[in-house]
Coordinates of C-alpha atoms and ligand atoms in Angstrom, one line a residue:
X1 CA 22.5 -24.1 -21.5
X2 CA 24.7 -25.5 -18.8
X3 CA 25.0 -29.3 -18.7
X4 CA 23.5 -30.5 -15.4
X5 CA 25.7 -33.5 -15.2
X6 CA 28.7 -33.5 -12.9
X7 CA 31.8 -35.2 -14.5
X8 CA 34.6 -37.1 -12.7
X9 CA 37.7 -38.3 -14.5
X10 CA 39.5 -41.3 -13.0
X11 CA 42.9 -42.0 -14.5
X12 CA 43.6 -45.7 -14.6
X13 CA 39.9 -46.2 -13.9
X14 CA 39.7 -49.5 -15.7
X15 CA 41.2 -51.8 -13.1
X16 CA 42.0 -52.1 -9.3
X17 CA 41.6 -49.1 -7.1
X18 CA 40.7 -46.8 -10.0
X19 CA 37.9 -49.0 -11.1
X20 CA 36.5 -49.1 -7.5
X21 CA 36.7 -45.3 -7.4
X22 CA 34.9 -45.0 -10.7
X23 CA 32.1 -47.3 -9.5
X24 CA 31.8 -45.4 -6.2
X25 CA 31.7 -42.0 -7.8
X26 CA 29.1 -43.2 -10.3
X27 CA 27.0 -44.2 -7.2
X28 CA 27.5 -40.7 -5.9
X29 CA 25.8 -39.4 -9.1
X30 CA 28.8 -38.4 -11.2
X31 CA 29.1 -39.1 -14.9
X32 CA 32.4 -41.0 -14.8
X33 CA 35.1 -40.8 -17.4
X34 CA 37.2 -43.9 -17.2
X35 CA 40.8 -43.4 -18.5
X36 CA 43.1 -46.3 -19.4
X37 CA 45.9 -46.8 -21.8
X38 CA 46.2 -50.5 -22.8
X39 CA 43.6 -53.0 -21.5
X40 CA 40.5 -52.2 -23.5
X41 CA 38.4 -55.2 -22.3
X42 CA 39.0 -54.2 -18.7
X43 CA 37.9 -50.7 -19.4
X44 CA 34.7 -51.9 -21.2
X45 CA 34.0 -54.2 -18.2
X46 CA 34.4 -51.3 -15.8
X47 CA 32.0 -49.3 -17.9
X48 CA 29.5 -52.2 -17.9
X49 CA 29.6 -52.6 -14.1
X50 CA 28.7 -48.9 -13.8
X51 CA 26.0 -49.0 -16.4
X52 CA 24.4 -52.2 -15.0
X53 CA 24.1 -50.4 -11.7
X54 CA 22.3 -47.5 -13.4
X55 CA 25.2 -45.1 -13.6
X56 CA 26.8 -43.3 -16.4
X57 CA 30.4 -43.9 -17.7
X58 CA 32.4 -43.2 -20.8
X59 CA 35.8 -44.3 -21.8
X60 CA 38.7 -42.0 -22.6
X61 CA 41.9 -43.7 -23.7
X62 CA 45.1 -41.9 -23.4
X63 CA 48.5 -42.4 -21.8
X64 CA 48.9 -39.9 -19.0
X65 CA 52.6 -39.9 -19.4
X66 CA 52.2 -38.4 -22.9
X67 CA 51.4 -34.7 -22.9
X68 CA 50.2 -34.7 -26.5
X69 CA 47.8 -37.7 -26.0
X70 CA 46.5 -36.2 -22.8
X71 CA 45.8 -32.8 -24.4
X72 CA 44.1 -34.3 -27.4
X73 CA 41.9 -36.6 -25.4
X74 CA 40.7 -33.8 -23.2
X75 CA 40.2 -31.4 -26.2
X76 CA 38.1 -34.2 -28.0
X77 CA 36.1 -34.7 -24.8
X78 CA 35.3 -31.0 -24.6
X79 CA 34.3 -30.9 -28.2
X80 CA 31.6 -33.5 -27.4
X81 CA 30.6 -31.7 -24.2
X82 CA 31.0 -28.0 -25.0
X83 CA 29.1 -26.7 -22.0
X84 CA 30.5 -29.1 -19.4
X85 CA 33.6 -29.3 -17.3
X86 CA 35.3 -32.0 -15.3
X87 CA 34.9 -31.0 -11.7
X88 CA 36.5 -34.1 -10.1
X89 CA 39.9 -35.5 -11.0
X90 CA 41.4 -38.6 -9.4
X91 CA 45.0 -39.1 -10.4
X92 CA 45.2 -42.8 -9.9
X93 CA 47.2 -44.2 -12.9
X94 CA 50.4 -45.7 -11.7
X95 CA 52.8 -48.5 -12.3
X96 CA 55.6 -50.3 -10.4
X97 CA 59.0 -51.2 -11.9
X98 CA 60.8 -52.5 -8.8
X99 CA 64.5 -53.1 -8.6
X100 CA 67.4 -52.3 -6.3
X101 CA 68.8 -48.9 -7.2
X102 CA 72.2 -50.2 -8.3
X103 CA 70.5 -52.5 -10.9
X104 CA 67.8 -50.1 -12.0
X105 CA 67.7 -49.4 -15.7
X106 CA 67.2 -45.8 -16.8
X107 CA 63.9 -46.8 -18.5
X108 CA 62.4 -48.1 -15.3
X109 CA 63.3 -44.9 -13.4
X110 CA 61.8 -42.7 -16.1
X111 CA 58.7 -44.8 -16.8
X112 CA 57.5 -44.7 -13.2
X113 CA 58.1 -41.0 -12.8
X114 CA 56.6 -40.3 -16.2
X115 CA 53.4 -42.1 -15.3
X116 CA 52.9 -41.0 -11.7
X117 CA 54.4 -37.6 -11.5
X118 CA 54.4 -36.3 -15.0
X119 CA 51.1 -37.9 -15.6
X120 CA 49.7 -35.9 -12.7
X121 CA 51.1 -32.7 -14.2
X122 CA 49.8 -33.2 -17.7
X123 CA 46.2 -33.9 -16.9
X124 CA 45.9 -31.7 -13.8
X125 CA 47.2 -28.6 -15.5
X126 CA 44.8 -29.2 -18.3
X127 CA 41.7 -29.5 -16.1
X128 CA 42.6 -26.9 -13.5
X129 CA 41.7 -23.8 -15.5
X130 CA 38.0 -24.8 -15.7
X131 CA 37.8 -25.8 -12.1
X132 CA 39.2 -22.4 -11.1
X133 CA 36.9 -20.4 -13.4
X134 CA 33.9 -22.4 -12.3
X135 CA 35.0 -22.0 -8.7
X136 CA 34.6 -25.7 -7.8
X137 CA 37.0 -28.6 -8.1
X138 CA 38.2 -31.7 -6.4
X139 CA 41.6 -33.3 -7.1
X140 CA 42.6 -36.5 -5.3
X141 CA 46.1 -37.9 -6.0
X142 CA 46.7 -41.6 -5.2
X143 CA 50.1 -41.7 -3.6
X144 CA 51.3 -44.6 -1.4
X145 CA 52.8 -45.7 1.9
X146 CA 56.0 -46.0 -0.2
X147 CA 55.9 -42.2 -0.8
X148 CA 55.7 -41.6 3.0
X149 CA 58.2 -44.0 4.4
X150 CA 60.3 -45.1 1.3
X151 CA 60.5 -48.7 0.4
X152 CA 63.7 -50.5 -0.5
X153 CA 63.5 -51.9 -4.0
X154 CA 61.2 -49.0 -4.9
X155 CA 63.4 -45.9 -5.1
X156 CA 61.7 -44.9 -8.3
X157 CA 58.2 -45.5 -7.1
X158 CA 58.8 -44.0 -3.6
X159 CA 60.3 -40.9 -5.2
X160 CA 57.4 -40.5 -7.6
X161 CA 54.8 -41.0 -4.8
X162 CA 56.6 -38.6 -2.4
X163 CA 56.8 -36.0 -5.1
X164 CA 53.1 -36.3 -5.6
X165 CA 52.6 -35.4 -1.9
X166 CA 54.7 -32.3 -2.3
X167 CA 52.8 -31.3 -5.4
X168 CA 49.5 -31.9 -3.5
X169 CA 50.5 -29.5 -0.7
X170 CA 51.8 -26.8 -3.0
X171 CA 48.9 -26.9 -5.5
X172 CA 46.3 -26.9 -2.6
X173 CA 47.6 -23.5 -1.5
X174 CA 47.5 -22.1 -5.1
X175 CA 43.9 -23.0 -5.7
X176 CA 42.1 -22.9 -2.3
X177 CA 40.7 -19.4 -2.9
X178 CA 38.9 -20.8 -6.0
X179 CA 37.2 -23.5 -3.9
X180 CA 39.3 -26.3 -5.5
X181 CA 40.7 -28.8 -3.0
X182 CA 43.7 -31.0 -3.6
X183 CA 44.4 -34.0 -1.4
X184 CA 46.4 -37.2 -1.5
X185 CA 45.5 -40.7 -0.4
X186 CA 48.3 -43.0 0.7
X187 CA 47.3 -46.7 0.6
X188 CA 49.3 -49.5 2.1
X189 CA 48.9 -52.9 0.6
X190 CA 45.6 -53.2 -1.4
X191 CA 44.5 -56.2 -3.3
X192 CA 44.8 -55.6 -7.0
X193 CA 46.7 -56.7 -10.1
X194 CA 49.6 -54.5 -8.9
X195 CA 50.0 -56.5 -5.7
X196 CA 49.1 -59.9 -7.2
X197 CA 52.8 -61.0 -7.3
X198 CA 53.5 -60.2 -3.7
X199 CA 53.6 -62.8 -0.9
X200 CA 50.4 -61.8 0.8
X201 CA 50.5 -64.4 3.6
X202 CA 54.0 -63.2 4.7
X203 CA 53.3 -59.5 4.3
X204 CA 50.0 -59.5 6.1
X205 CA 51.8 -60.6 9.3
X206 CA 53.4 -57.1 9.2
X207 CA 50.1 -55.3 9.0
X208 CA 48.4 -54.6 12.3
X209 CA 45.0 -55.1 10.8
X210 CA 46.2 -58.5 9.6
X211 CA 45.0 -58.2 6.0
X212 CA 45.4 -56.4 2.7
X213 CA 42.9 -53.6 2.1
X214 CA 40.2 -53.7 -0.6
X215 CA 40.0 -51.3 -3.5
X216 CA 36.5 -50.4 -2.4
X217 CA 37.8 -49.2 1.0
X218 CA 40.1 -46.7 -0.8
X219 CA 37.1 -45.7 -3.0
X220 CA 35.1 -44.8 0.1
X221 CA 37.8 -42.4 1.2
X222 CA 38.0 -40.8 -2.2
X223 CA 34.2 -40.4 -2.3
X224 CA 34.4 -38.5 1.0
X225 CA 37.2 -36.3 -0.1
X226 CA 35.3 -35.2 -3.3
X227 CA 32.1 -34.6 -1.4
X228 CA 30.9 -31.2 -0.1
X229 CA 31.5 -32.5 3.4
X230 CA 35.3 -32.4 2.8
X231 CA 35.3 -28.8 1.5
X232 CA 37.6 -27.6 4.3
X233 CA 40.2 -30.4 3.9
X234 CA 42.9 -29.6 1.5
X235 CA 46.6 -30.2 1.1
X236 CA 46.3 -33.4 3.2
X237 CA 47.7 -36.8 2.8
X238 CA 45.4 -39.5 4.3
X239 CA 46.8 -42.9 4.9
X240 CA 44.7 -46.0 4.5
X241 CA 46.9 -48.9 5.4
X242 CA 45.5 -51.0 8.3
X243 CA 48.0 -49.5 10.7
X244 CA 51.1 -50.3 8.8
X245 CA 53.6 -47.4 8.9
Ligands
NDP301 P1 46.5 -51.7 -11.2 O1 47.8 -52.2 -11.8 O2 45.5 -52.7 -10.8 O3 45.8 -50.7 -12.2 C1 46.5 -49.6 -12.8 C2 45.6 -48.8 -13.7 O4 46.3 -47.7 -14.2 C3 45.0 -49.5 -14.8 O5 43.7 -49.1 -15.1 C4 45.9 -49.1 -16.0 O6 45.2 -49.2 -17.3 C5 46.2 -47.7 -15.6 N1 47.4 -47.1 -16.2 C6 48.7 -47.6 -16.1 N2 49.5 -46.8 -16.7 C7 48.8 -45.8 -17.3 C8 49.0 -44.7 -18.2 N3 50.3 -44.4 -18.5 N4 48.0 -43.9 -18.6 C9 46.7 -44.2 -18.2 N5 46.4 -45.2 -17.4 C10 47.4 -46.0 -17.0 O7 47.0 -50.8 -10.0 P2 46.3 -50.5 -8.6 O8 44.8 -50.4 -8.7 O9 46.8 -51.4 -7.6 O10 46.9 -49.0 -8.3 C11 46.2 -47.8 -8.6 C12 47.0 -46.7 -8.0 O11 47.2 -46.9 -6.6 C13 48.5 -46.6 -8.5 O12 48.8 -45.3 -8.6 C14 49.3 -47.3 -7.4 O13 50.6 -46.8 -7.4 C15 48.5 -46.9 -6.2 N6 48.8 -47.7 -5.0 C16 48.4 -49.1 -5.1 C17 48.6 -49.8 -4.0 C18 48.3 -51.3 -3.9 O14 48.6 -52.0 -3.0 N7 47.6 -51.8 -4.9 C19 49.2 -49.3 -2.8 C20 49.5 -47.9 -2.8 C21 49.3 -47.1 -3.9 P3 45.8 -50.1 -18.5 O15 45.7 -51.5 -18.0 O16 45.0 -49.8 -19.6 O17 47.3 -49.7 -18.6

């Protein structure tokens, strides 16, 4: 018998934007799979928020930058849910390792690309086959304003996020006949642990809307992109940045 539940996996779903997306997709009726790699208490807290609101969430710990861990975690999940498939994938896991290019250590270049770009490749390739054979899937890649305009001090991060946009456009064309959509979301400054060290009062003067965005605002956009209403939107990159370009 087919499992009736619809599953959505959010990478880096334990904190920040990913957590807000997980909470929102649970409200939309998805059984949410919260991926994380290090901060177990944060992941448990995210799960509790969803459960307290009457939703369903499970945790799946793996490092998206590691192909073996990713493959094993997904295989273990399928063993527990033999009839199910993951219909929605939000590639949100990401890190910053900022430095001017001349001072950038090899490790910081590779770690950022491994997480954002290779992470996208490892998990997406794995889940894509089922989406295509079931003839429904939604993939949303969390890119960044940095990937659109390039940010000094973030050559690694800008390169990874720009690459994600190219991958979004290419993959969208590969899988559109199977009713799988692939889109990117490019947030500007959003309040989260990732932006905690930034000078918000100075930076918000540059933002036409005069403030940082909330993770929940990004989650609303993701919720729309995975809905049936967005079936004809694919290969797009949608900015959510308060007018900052
Ligand atoms: P946070 O630092 O608040 O959260 C990052 C999340 O990613 C955590 O859940 C973390 O889990 C997880 N994570 C990190 N590395 C890995 C990994 N290798 N494998 C699995 N999970 C991982 O970040 P934000 O919420 O701010 O950002 C989320 C996404 O949005 C990122 O891709 C970021 O680049 C992007 N973005 C953010 C903006 C902002 O202003 N905040 C602006 C534009 C884009 P754990 O703690 O367990 O490692």
